[in-house]
XYZ file of C-alpha atoms in Angstrom:
170
model
C 75.797 88.765 107.011
C 76.573 85.935 109.452
C 78.391 82.875 108.199
C 78.664 79.552 109.964
C 81.550 77.375 108.744
C 81.919 73.685 109.593
C 83.188 70.433 108.190
C 80.887 68.915 105.641
C 79.049 65.667 106.125
C 76.834 63.481 103.920
C 73.900 65.781 104.241
C 75.855 68.551 102.497
C 76.871 66.550 99.406
C 73.822 67.405 97.292
C 74.344 71.202 97.880
C 78.036 70.860 97.183
C 77.463 68.869 93.952
C 74.811 71.306 92.637
C 76.974 74.341 93.257
C 80.089 72.665 91.847
C 78.314 71.708 88.560
C 76.616 75.052 88.193
C 79.802 77.015 88.754
C 81.796 74.816 86.385
C 79.138 75.112 83.624
C 79.150 78.954 83.937
C 82.715 79.849 84.973
C 84.566 77.645 82.462
C 82.609 78.412 79.271
C 85.342 79.102 76.728
C 88.073 77.853 79.081
C 87.214 74.129 78.996
C 85.713 72.150 76.118
C 81.937 72.424 75.644
C 81.801 68.603 75.452
C 83.374 68.226 78.891
C 81.120 70.808 80.408
C 78.037 69.195 78.868
C 78.997 65.800 80.204
C 79.309 66.753 83.926
C 76.077 66.600 85.841
C 74.774 66.418 89.387
C 75.299 62.652 89.588
C 78.928 63.248 88.597
C 79.215 65.885 91.304
C 77.622 63.757 94.012
C 79.987 60.878 93.265
C 83.015 63.138 93.053
C 82.420 64.834 96.385
C 81.155 61.646 98.157
C 84.322 59.901 97.125
C 86.446 62.902 98.079
C 85.138 62.929 101.633
C 85.917 59.167 102.044
C 89.627 59.665 101.321
C 92.103 60.031 104.170
C 93.020 63.623 104.989
C 90.396 65.024 102.511
C 87.810 67.312 103.966
C 85.365 70.084 102.984
C 84.278 73.132 104.881
C 80.818 74.449 104.132
C 79.356 77.911 104.742
C 75.753 78.616 105.700
C 73.989 81.823 106.585
C 71.931 82.511 109.744
C 68.827 80.949 108.084
C 70.829 77.827 107.319
C 71.001 78.547 103.598
C 73.969 77.007 101.870
C 76.392 79.611 100.580
C 79.520 77.749 99.428
C 82.302 75.298 100.186
C 86.047 74.804 100.253
C 87.574 71.333 99.695
C 91.099 70.638 100.875
C 93.734 67.928 101.181
C 97.542 67.737 101.642
C 99.426 68.975 98.646
C 101.020 65.992 96.860
C 103.825 68.214 95.415
C 104.884 70.491 98.255
C 105.707 69.237 101.826
C 103.797 70.703 104.753
C 101.421 72.388 102.294
C 97.612 72.207 102.375
C 96.049 72.207 98.926
C 92.687 73.902 98.307
C 91.070 71.517 95.808
C 87.964 73.597 95.216
C 86.419 76.802 96.405
C 82.893 77.633 95.235
C 80.444 80.299 96.363
C 76.845 80.781 95.138
C 76.607 83.574 92.534
C 74.183 85.615 94.718
C 76.609 85.389 97.655
C 79.722 86.528 95.816
C 81.301 89.736 96.854
C 79.923 89.339 100.419
C 82.995 87.782 102.013
C 81.966 84.108 101.859
C 85.007 82.998 99.917
C 87.260 85.044 102.096
C 85.729 83.639 105.260
C 86.231 80.074 103.938
C 89.850 80.888 103.168
C 90.337 82.378 106.651
C 88.917 79.218 108.121
C 91.282 76.990 106.136
C 94.260 79.202 106.968
C 93.531 78.916 110.679
C 93.026 75.165 110.245
C 96.473 74.903 108.486
C 98.201 77.030 111.164
C 96.774 74.928 113.966
C 98.089 71.768 112.278
C 101.538 73.233 111.583
C 101.294 73.488 107.784
C 103.800 75.918 106.242
C 101.863 76.888 103.083
C 98.588 76.685 101.297
C 98.279 76.190 97.543
C 95.487 76.359 94.974
C 95.267 75.731 91.217
C 93.199 77.751 88.737
C 92.304 77.364 85.115
C 94.007 80.207 83.174
C 91.371 82.729 82.270
C 89.514 82.398 85.611
C 90.501 85.983 86.290
C 88.089 86.624 89.196
C 89.499 83.755 91.177
C 93.079 84.760 90.477
C 92.334 88.365 91.441
C 90.827 87.337 94.797
C 93.677 84.939 95.630
C 96.486 87.349 94.774
C 94.619 90.182 96.639
C 94.729 87.884 99.640
C 98.456 87.231 99.286
C 98.851 84.276 96.968
C 101.719 84.336 94.484
C 102.528 82.504 91.310
C 104.127 79.052 91.893
C 104.051 77.508 88.399
C 102.121 77.121 85.125
C 101.122 73.636 84.018
C 98.739 71.697 81.814
C 95.892 70.218 83.871
C 93.716 67.270 82.867
C 90.036 67.113 83.610
C 88.985 63.604 82.569
C 90.870 63.945 79.336
C 90.153 67.639 78.842
C 93.378 69.622 78.931
C 93.627 73.157 80.263
C 96.307 75.766 80.737
C 96.453 76.203 84.548
C 98.379 77.973 87.201
C 99.295 76.977 90.725
C 99.371 79.746 93.316
C 100.782 79.480 96.815
C 100.539 81.406 100.043
C 103.864 81.427 101.844
C 102.478 83.624 104.683
C 99.660 81.922 106.471
C 99.136 84.988 108.607
C 98.147 87.193 105.706
C 94.581 87.781 106.872
């Protein structure tokens, strides 16, 4: 399968928002409160990702197949906690495209981007219990950095921050 990765623009926001909301509503059942998951909708996603793209040093890479079908996205920004570290804010792939290398390709893309811009590390946070994400990231070389309590609009979660110290792990 062929993947085209590029920086997102305003025309991608609807696809990004729809995938983000769908994945949250399915992936985080039992991990985040039902009330929180019921309250997030496409309008919330459109605003979140439109606002994200307007911030300095915040960007999103999107993946499309050869027929220009949207497959997924990776949002990133500088890590506020670790110097010279790029933070993966979100990585989402369509359910039907999982296991086909889309997430890995997006990560490879961000790793090259970080190397080209002289970042030393890449970090990502996951909600504890999102075992599929943790398994992928550790398989690709990420290691535990710390556990913490995250806050999603007042909804608390046990979370973990992972870090890649070796940006040449692919």
